[in-house]
XYZ file of C-alpha atoms in Angstrom:
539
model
C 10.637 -28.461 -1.929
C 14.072 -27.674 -3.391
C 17.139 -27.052 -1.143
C 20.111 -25.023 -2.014
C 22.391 -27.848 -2.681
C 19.874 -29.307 -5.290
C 18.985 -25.788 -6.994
C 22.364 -24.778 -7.479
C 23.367 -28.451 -8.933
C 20.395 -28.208 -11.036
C 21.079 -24.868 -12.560
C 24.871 -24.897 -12.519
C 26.560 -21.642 -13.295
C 27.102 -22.565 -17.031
C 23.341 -22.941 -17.753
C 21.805 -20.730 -15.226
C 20.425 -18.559 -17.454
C 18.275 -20.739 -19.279
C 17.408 -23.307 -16.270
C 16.470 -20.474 -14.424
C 14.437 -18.697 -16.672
C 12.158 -22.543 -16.923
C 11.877 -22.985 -13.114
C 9.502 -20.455 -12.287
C 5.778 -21.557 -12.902
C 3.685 -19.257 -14.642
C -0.208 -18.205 -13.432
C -2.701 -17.884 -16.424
C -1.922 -17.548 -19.653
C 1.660 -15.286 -21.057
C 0.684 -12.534 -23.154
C 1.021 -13.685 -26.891
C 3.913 -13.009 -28.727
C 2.777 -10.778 -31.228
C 1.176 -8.879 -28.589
C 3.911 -8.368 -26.740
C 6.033 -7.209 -29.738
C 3.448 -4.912 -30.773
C 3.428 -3.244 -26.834
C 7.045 -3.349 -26.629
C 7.542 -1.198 -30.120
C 4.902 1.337 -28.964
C 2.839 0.517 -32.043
C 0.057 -0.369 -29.612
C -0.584 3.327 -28.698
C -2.475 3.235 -32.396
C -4.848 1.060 -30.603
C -5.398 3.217 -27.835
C -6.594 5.577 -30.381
C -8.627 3.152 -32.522
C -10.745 2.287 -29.134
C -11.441 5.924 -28.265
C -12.244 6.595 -31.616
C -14.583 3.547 -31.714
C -16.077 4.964 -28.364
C -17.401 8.149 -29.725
C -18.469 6.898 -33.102
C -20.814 4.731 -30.890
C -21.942 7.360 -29.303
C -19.627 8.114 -25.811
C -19.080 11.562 -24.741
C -15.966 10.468 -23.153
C -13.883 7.443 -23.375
C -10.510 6.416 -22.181
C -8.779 3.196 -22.516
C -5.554 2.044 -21.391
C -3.262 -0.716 -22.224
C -1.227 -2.314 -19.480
C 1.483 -4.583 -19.094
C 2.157 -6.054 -15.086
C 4.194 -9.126 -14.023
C 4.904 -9.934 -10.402
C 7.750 -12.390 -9.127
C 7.733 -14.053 -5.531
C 10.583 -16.098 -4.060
C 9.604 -17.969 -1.248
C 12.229 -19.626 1.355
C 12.399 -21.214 4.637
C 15.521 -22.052 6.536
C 17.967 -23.902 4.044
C 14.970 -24.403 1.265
C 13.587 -23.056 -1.688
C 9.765 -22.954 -0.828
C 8.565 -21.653 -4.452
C 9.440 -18.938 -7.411
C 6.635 -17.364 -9.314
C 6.333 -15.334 -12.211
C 2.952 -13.571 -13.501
C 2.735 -12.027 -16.631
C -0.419 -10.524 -18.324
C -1.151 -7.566 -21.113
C -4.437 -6.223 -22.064
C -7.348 -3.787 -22.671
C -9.409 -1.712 -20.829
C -12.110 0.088 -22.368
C -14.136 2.910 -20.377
C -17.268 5.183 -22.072
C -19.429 7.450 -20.239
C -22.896 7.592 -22.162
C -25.591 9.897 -20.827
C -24.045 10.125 -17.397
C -23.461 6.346 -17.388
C -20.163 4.356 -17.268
C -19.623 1.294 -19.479
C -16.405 -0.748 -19.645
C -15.131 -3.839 -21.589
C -11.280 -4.945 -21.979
C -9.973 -7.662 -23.887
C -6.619 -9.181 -23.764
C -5.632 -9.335 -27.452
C -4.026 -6.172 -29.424
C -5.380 -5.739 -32.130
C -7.641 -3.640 -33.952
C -10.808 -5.693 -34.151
C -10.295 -6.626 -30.792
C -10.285 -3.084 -29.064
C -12.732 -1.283 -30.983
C -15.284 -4.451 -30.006
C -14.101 -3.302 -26.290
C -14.921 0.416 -26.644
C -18.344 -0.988 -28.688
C -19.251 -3.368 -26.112
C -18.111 -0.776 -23.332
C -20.958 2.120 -25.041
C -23.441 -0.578 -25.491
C -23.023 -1.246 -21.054
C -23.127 2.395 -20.684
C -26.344 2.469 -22.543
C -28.137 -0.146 -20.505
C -26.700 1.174 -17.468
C -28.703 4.083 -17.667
C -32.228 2.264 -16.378
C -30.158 2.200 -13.123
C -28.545 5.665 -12.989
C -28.679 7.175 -9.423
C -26.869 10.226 -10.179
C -25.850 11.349 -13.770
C -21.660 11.231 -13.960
C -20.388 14.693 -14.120
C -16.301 14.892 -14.615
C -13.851 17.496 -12.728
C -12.149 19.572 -15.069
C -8.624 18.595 -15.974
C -5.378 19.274 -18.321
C -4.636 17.763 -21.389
C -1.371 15.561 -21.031
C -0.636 14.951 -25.033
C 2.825 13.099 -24.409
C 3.288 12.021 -20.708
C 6.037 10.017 -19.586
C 6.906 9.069 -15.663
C 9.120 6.427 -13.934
C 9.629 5.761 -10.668
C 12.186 5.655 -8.433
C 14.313 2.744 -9.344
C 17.413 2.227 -10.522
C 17.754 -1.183 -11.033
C 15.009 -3.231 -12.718
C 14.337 -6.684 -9.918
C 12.867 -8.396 -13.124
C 16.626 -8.118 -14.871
C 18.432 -9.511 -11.317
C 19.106 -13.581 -11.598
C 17.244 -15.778 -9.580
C 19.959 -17.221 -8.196
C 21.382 -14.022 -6.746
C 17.401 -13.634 -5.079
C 17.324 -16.517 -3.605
C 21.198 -16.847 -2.096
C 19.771 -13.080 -0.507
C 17.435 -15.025 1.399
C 19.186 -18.083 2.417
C 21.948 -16.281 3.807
C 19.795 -14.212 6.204
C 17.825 -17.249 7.574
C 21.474 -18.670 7.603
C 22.255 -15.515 9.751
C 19.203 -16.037 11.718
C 19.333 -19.944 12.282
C 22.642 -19.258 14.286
C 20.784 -17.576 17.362
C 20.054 -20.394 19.891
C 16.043 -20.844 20.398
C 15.262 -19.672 16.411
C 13.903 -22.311 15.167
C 12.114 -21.553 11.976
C 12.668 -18.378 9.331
C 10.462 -17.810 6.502
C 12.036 -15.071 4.096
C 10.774 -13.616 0.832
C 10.886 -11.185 -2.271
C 7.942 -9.984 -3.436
C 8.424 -7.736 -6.959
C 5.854 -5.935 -9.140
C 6.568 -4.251 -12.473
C 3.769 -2.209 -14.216
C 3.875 -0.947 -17.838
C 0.746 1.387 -18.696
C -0.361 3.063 -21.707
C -3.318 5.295 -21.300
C -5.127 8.201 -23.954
C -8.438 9.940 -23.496
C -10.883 11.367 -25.878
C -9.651 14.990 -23.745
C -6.646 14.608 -25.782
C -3.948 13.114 -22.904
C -2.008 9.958 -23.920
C 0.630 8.781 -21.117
C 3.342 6.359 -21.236
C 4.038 5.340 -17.508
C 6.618 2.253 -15.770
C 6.464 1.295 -11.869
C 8.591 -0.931 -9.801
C 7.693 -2.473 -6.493
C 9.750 -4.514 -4.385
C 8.753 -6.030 -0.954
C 11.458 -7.924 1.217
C 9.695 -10.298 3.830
C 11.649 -11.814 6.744
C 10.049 -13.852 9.885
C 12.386 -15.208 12.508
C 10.241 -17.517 14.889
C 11.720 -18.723 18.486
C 10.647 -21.683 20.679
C 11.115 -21.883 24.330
C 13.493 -24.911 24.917
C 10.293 -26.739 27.039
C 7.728 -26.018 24.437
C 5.776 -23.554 26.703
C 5.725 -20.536 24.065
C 6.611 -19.076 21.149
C 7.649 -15.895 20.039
C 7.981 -13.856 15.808
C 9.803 -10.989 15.024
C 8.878 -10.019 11.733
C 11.660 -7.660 9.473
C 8.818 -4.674 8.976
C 12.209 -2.328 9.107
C 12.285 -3.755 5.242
C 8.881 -1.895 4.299
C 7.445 -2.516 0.747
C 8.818 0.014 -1.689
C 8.144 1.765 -4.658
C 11.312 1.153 -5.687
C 13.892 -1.795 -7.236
C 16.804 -4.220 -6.407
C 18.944 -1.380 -4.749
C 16.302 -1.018 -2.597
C 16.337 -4.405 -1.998
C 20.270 -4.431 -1.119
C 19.729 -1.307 1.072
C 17.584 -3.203 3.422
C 20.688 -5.573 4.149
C 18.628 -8.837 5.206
C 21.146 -10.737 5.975
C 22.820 -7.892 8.040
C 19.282 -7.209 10.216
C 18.221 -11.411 10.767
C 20.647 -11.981 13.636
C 18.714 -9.132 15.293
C 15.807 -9.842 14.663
C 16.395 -13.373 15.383
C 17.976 -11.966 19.029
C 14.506 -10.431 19.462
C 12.420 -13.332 19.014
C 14.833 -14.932 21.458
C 14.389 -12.150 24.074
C 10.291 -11.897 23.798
C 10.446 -15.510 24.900
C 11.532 -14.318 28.355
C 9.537 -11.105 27.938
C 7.216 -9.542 31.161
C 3.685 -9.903 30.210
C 1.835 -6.121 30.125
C -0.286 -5.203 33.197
C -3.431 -4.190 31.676
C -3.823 -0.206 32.388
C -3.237 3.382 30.294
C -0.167 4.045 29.278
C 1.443 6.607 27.843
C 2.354 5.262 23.754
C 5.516 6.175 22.259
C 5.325 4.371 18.758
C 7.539 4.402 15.654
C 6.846 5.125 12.184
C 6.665 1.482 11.474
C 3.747 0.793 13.654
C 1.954 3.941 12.819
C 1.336 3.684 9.118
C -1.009 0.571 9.515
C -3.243 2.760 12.215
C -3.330 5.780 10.029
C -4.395 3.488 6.647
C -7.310 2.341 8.933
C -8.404 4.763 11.347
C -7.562 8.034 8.079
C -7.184 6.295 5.071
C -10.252 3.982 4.926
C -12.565 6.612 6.584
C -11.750 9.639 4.516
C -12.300 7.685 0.541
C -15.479 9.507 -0.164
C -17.231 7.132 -1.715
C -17.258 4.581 1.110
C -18.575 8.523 3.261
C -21.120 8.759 1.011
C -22.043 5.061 1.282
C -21.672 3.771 -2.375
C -18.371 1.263 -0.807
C -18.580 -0.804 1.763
C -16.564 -3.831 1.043
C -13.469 -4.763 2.801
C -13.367 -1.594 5.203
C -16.516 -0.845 5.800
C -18.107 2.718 5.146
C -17.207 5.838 7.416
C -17.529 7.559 10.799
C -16.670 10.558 8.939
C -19.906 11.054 7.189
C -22.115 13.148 6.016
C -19.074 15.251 4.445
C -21.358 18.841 5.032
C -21.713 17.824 8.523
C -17.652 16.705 9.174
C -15.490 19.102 6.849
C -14.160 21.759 8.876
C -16.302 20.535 11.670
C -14.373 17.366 13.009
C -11.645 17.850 15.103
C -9.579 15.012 14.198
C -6.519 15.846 16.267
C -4.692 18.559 18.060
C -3.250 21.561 15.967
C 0.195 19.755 15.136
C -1.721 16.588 13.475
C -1.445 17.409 9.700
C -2.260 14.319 7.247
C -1.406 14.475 3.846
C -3.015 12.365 0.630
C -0.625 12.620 -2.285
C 0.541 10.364 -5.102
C 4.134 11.815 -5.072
C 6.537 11.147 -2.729
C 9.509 9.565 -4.161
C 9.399 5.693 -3.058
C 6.437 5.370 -1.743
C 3.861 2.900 -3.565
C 0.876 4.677 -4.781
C 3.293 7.361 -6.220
C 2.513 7.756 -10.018
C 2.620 10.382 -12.759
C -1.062 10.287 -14.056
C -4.043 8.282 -12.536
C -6.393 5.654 -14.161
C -8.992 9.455 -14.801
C -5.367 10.840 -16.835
C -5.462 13.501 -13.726
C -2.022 14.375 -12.351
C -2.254 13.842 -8.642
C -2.182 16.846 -6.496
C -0.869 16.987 -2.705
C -3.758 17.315 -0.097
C -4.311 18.322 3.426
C -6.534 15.304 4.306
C -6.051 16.879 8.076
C -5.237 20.538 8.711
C -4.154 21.707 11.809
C -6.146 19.366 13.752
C -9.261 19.731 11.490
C -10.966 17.491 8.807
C -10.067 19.395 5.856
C -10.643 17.026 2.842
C -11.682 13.208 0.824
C -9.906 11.369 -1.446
C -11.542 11.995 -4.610
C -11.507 11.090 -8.617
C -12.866 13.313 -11.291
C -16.238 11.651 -10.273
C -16.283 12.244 -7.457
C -14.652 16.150 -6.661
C -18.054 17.649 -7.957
C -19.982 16.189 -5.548
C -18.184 18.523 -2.699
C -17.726 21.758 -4.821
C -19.859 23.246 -2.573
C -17.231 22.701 0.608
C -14.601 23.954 -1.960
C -16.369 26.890 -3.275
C -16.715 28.181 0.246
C -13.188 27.478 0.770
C -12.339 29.487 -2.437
C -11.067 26.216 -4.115
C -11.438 25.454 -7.545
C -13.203 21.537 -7.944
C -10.563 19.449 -8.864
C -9.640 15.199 -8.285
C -6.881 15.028 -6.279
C -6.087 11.695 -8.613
C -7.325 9.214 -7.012
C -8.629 6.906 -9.624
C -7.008 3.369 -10.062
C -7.562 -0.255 -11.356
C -5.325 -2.956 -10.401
C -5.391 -4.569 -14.172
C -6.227 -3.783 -17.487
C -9.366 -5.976 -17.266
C -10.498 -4.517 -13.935
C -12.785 -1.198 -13.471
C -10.720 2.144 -12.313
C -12.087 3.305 -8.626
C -11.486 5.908 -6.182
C -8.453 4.134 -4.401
C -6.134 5.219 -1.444
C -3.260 7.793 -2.148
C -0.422 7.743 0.421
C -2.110 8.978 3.188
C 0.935 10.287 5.548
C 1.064 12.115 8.979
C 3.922 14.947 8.822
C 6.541 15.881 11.041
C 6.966 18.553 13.225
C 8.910 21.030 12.306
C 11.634 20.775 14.830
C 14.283 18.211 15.651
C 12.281 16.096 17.767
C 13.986 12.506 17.876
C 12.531 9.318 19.086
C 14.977 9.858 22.639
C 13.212 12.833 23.180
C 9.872 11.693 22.902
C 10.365 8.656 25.227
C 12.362 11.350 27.608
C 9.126 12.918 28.200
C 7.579 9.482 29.288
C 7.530 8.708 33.123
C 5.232 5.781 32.528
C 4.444 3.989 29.197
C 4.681 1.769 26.361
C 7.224 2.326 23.393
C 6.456 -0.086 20.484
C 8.005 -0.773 16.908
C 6.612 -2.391 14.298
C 3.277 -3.522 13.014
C 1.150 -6.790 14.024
C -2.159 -7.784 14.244
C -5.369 -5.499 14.087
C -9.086 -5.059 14.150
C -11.411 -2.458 13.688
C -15.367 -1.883 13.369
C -17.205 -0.755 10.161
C -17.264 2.520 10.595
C -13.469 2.905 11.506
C -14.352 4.128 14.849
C -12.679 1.424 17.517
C -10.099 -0.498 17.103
C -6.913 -2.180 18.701
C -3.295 -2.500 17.004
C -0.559 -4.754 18.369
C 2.846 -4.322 17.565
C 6.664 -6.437 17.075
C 8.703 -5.176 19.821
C 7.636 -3.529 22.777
C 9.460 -1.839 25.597
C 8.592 -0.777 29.017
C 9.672 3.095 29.893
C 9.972 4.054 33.131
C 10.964 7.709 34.150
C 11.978 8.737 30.435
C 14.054 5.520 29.590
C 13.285 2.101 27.624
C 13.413 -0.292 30.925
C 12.944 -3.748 28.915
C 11.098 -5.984 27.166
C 7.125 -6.288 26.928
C 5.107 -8.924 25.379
C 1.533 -9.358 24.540
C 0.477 -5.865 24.395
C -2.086 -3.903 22.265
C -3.397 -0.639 22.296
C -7.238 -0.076 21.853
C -8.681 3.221 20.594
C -11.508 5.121 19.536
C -10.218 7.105 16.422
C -11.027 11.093 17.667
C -10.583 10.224 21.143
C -6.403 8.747 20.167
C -5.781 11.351 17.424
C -7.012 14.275 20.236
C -4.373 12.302 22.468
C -1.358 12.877 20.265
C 1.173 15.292 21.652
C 4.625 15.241 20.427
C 5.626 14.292 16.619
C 9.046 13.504 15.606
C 11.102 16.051 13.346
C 11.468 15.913 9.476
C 14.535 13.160 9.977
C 12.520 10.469 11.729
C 10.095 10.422 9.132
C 9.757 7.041 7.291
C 7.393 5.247 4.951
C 5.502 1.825 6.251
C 2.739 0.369 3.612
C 1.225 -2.324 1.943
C 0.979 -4.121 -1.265
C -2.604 -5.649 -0.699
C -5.292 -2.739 0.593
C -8.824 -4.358 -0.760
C -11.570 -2.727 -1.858
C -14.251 -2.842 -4.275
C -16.393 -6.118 -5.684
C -15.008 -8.125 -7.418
C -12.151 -7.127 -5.005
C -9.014 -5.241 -6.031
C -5.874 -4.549 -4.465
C -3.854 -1.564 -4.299
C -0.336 -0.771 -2.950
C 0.136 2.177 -0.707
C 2.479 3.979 1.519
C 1.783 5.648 5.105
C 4.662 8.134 5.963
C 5.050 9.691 9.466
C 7.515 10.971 12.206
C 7.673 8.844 15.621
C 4.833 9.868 17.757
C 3.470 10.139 21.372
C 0.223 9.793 22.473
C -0.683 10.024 26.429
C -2.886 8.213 28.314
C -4.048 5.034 26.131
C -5.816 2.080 27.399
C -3.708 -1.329 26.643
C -4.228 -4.763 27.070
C -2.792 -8.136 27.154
C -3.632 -10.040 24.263
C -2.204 -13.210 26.066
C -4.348 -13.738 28.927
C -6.830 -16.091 28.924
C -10.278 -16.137 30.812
């Protein structure tokens, strides 16, 4: 380990540039030079058309292939010491062909000529032994030619441009801040960035140009009691991962939030322990979005309803699709879930997907009633009868991703996001209409069956209410459910300005396992009558 005094003698203000720029390890091997050049000037677009073009003169009646740039930067602290810094850096090829209704794909990670048209080759010639196995033959969703797409998202300034040394002196002055609270004993903070630079063309004529930012602030204050007997987290979820850059970042004001946080820690020490029972649940946007990824998100991604995914979440309760759409009642009338790939900041916000679809916006839930999957262009034909009767045209609702330019594009997540009510409900009033219950902030730990069917969430903070007000502190609780029964138990949503985004930066799926960063948005909400427990009693 490194502590402040040493990095900063190390690097002096003089050289920083240059000292800093060696410190950071790198995984796996830089992109070359020359390929890096050649991405940077744009000349590698040529390429994208030399591999399509090599895909149909072997014989692909589509073919798509995208070249991608992503690097990803940790800084890692822990009270006064630099844990570890990180930088990633990789550029590539993906190759895809579809060949008698079969997929093939092939990538490579050096851009040039011979080297991508081998891809798209080598991609045909897996699409043509691929077909001894063919279950279904592909069929493709319609879509719009995109000859010249750009898109950026929502950040202003670029983390991978911000010094080191201004990172890190973020983070050790808000475990400085948090150190000062009597009882905190250890603090773990870090930034988490990811920068993504895609090129993608298709043999439908679309050729986009897209650039992403992520940043995720971490922050963990942990208190001991003073005789050993417990010890108590508070985790800084209020810092949710963003699609978004260093302002972001400086918005979250760590150092400004780790006193309280680190007061919070203190105070679940001497915390009363939940009485098992039902409760009624007031819980805030930061503890919702992890129950709706797992209890909405995972269920409704068709293919793991139609049972062709089962790794990391399971398959579905919400399956067969002809026996659930507009049949399930999900929730009462007010519950409206959304899939989309546009709301500004959130992390699976894009302009075109890994298909070259622009993502729509989707009632997942309408009105209380299953109204819709998460599809790709493979996968909207296979419920064009559900649309047809619901005088819908078939169409992805761009869903398709891979998380590098050597891995395979999927049907992945969308921000999957309960709306608000359209009042001015605020979090007050929905604890006002609380004689007995449970209000809890934040996420913590989880589990949940196969099927996405029962499950129990935990939470950071939780509070006691007692005749409409917060009465104190709670520890050890979490709430168990059984996913129709605590959707039908919602009833009252927060208004449009208590609406906030909680996600992720690591939802798995597929094998060989990929990760994908999305973004749950919803409104406070209160749910009546659910059965809690104490996760710290024993026997």
């Amino acid at each position: 380990m490194t502590d402040r005094r040493d990095f900063l003698r190390t690097t002096g203000a003089a050289a920083a540039a240059i000292a800093l720029a060696s410190t950071p390890r790198r995984a796996g091997a830089a992109p070359a030079l020359d390929d890096l050049d050649r991405f940077q000037s744009g000349a590698s677009k040529e390429l994208l058309m030399d591999a399509i073009n090599a895909a149909k003169m072997a014989g692909a009646a589509y073919a798509d292939a995208r070249i991608a740039r992503i690097r990803q930067n940790f800084v890692v602290t822990r009270e006064k010491q630099i844990v570890n810094v990180v930088d990633t850096d990789t550029l590539g090829c993906g190759v895809r062909a579809l060949v008698d209704g079969c997929w093939g794909f092939a990538a490579t990670k050096d851009l040039t000529r011979d080297a991508v048209t081998t891809a798209a080759r080598e991609a045909v010639a897996i699409a043509k032994a691929n077909r001894v196995a063919r279950d279904r033959s592909v069929e493709l969703a319609p879509v719009r030619a995109y000859p010249n797409g750009t898109w950026k998202s929502a950040f202003t300034t670029d983390p991978f441009e911000v010094p080191l040394e201004q990172k890190v002196d973020l983070l050790l002055s808000a475990n400085e801040e948090a150190m000062k609270i009597q009882n905190v004993r250890f603090v773990n903070s870090i930034l988490f960035f990811v920068k993504q630079e895609k090129q993608f063309a298709s043999t439908e004529g679309t050729v986009t140009d897209q650039t992403l930012v992520r940043s995720w602030p971490l922050f963990t204050a942990t208190a001991v009691a003073p005789d050993f007997s417990d010890f108590q987290n508070r985790q800084g979820v209020e810092a949710a991962p963003m699609g978004r850059g260093w302002e972001y970042v400086l918005q979250c004001d760590l150092p400004g939030n780790a006193r309280k946080w680190g007061e919070q820690a203190v105070e679940k020490l001497s915390a009363k322990p939940v009485e098992v029972g039902r409760y009624d649940l007031v819980l805030d946007p930061g503890n919702m979005w992890l129950t709706i990824h797992e209890s909405i998100g995972h269920p409704t991604e068709l293919d793991r309803a139609m049972g062709y995914e089962a790794n990391y979440a399971g398959t579905s309760f919400v399956a067969p699709p002809e026996e659930h759409l507009g049949k399930l009642k999900y929730g009462p009338s007010m519950m409206n879930i959304q899939g989309d790939r546009t709301q500004e900041g959130a992390l699976a916000t894009i302009g075109w997907d890994d298909d070259g679809e622009r993502p729509d916006d989707f009632l997942i839930v309408k009105d209380g009633m299953f109204n819709d999957y998460q599809t790709t262009r493979e996968q909207a034909p296979w419920l064009k009868d559900w649309y047809a009767s619901q005088g819908k045209a078939v169409r992805s609702h761009g869903c398709s991703y891979a998380d590098s330019w050597g891995s395979v594009a999927f049907q992945r997540m969308p921000n999957v996001s309960l709306l608000p009510s359209s009042g001015n409900t605020s979090w007050d009033d929905l604890v006002a209409g609380v004689d007995r219950g449970i209000a809890i902030i934040g996420d913590g730990s989880f589990s949940i069956d196969q099927q996405r069917y029962n499950a129990q969430f935990g939470g950071q903070v939780f509070y006691e209410i007692r005749g409409g007000k917060i009465a104190g502190m709670l520890k050890d609780v979490a709430y168990q459910i059984r996913t129709p029964d605590f959707w039908n138990a919602l009833d009252g949503l927060g208004g449009r300005d208590t609406y906030r985004l909680g996600g992720s930066f690591f939802d798995g799926k597929g094998q060989p396992g990929q990760v994908n960063a999305v973004s749950h948005g919803s409104p406070p909400a209160r749910f009546r009558q659910v059965n809690v427990i104490n996760t710290g009693r024993k026997g």
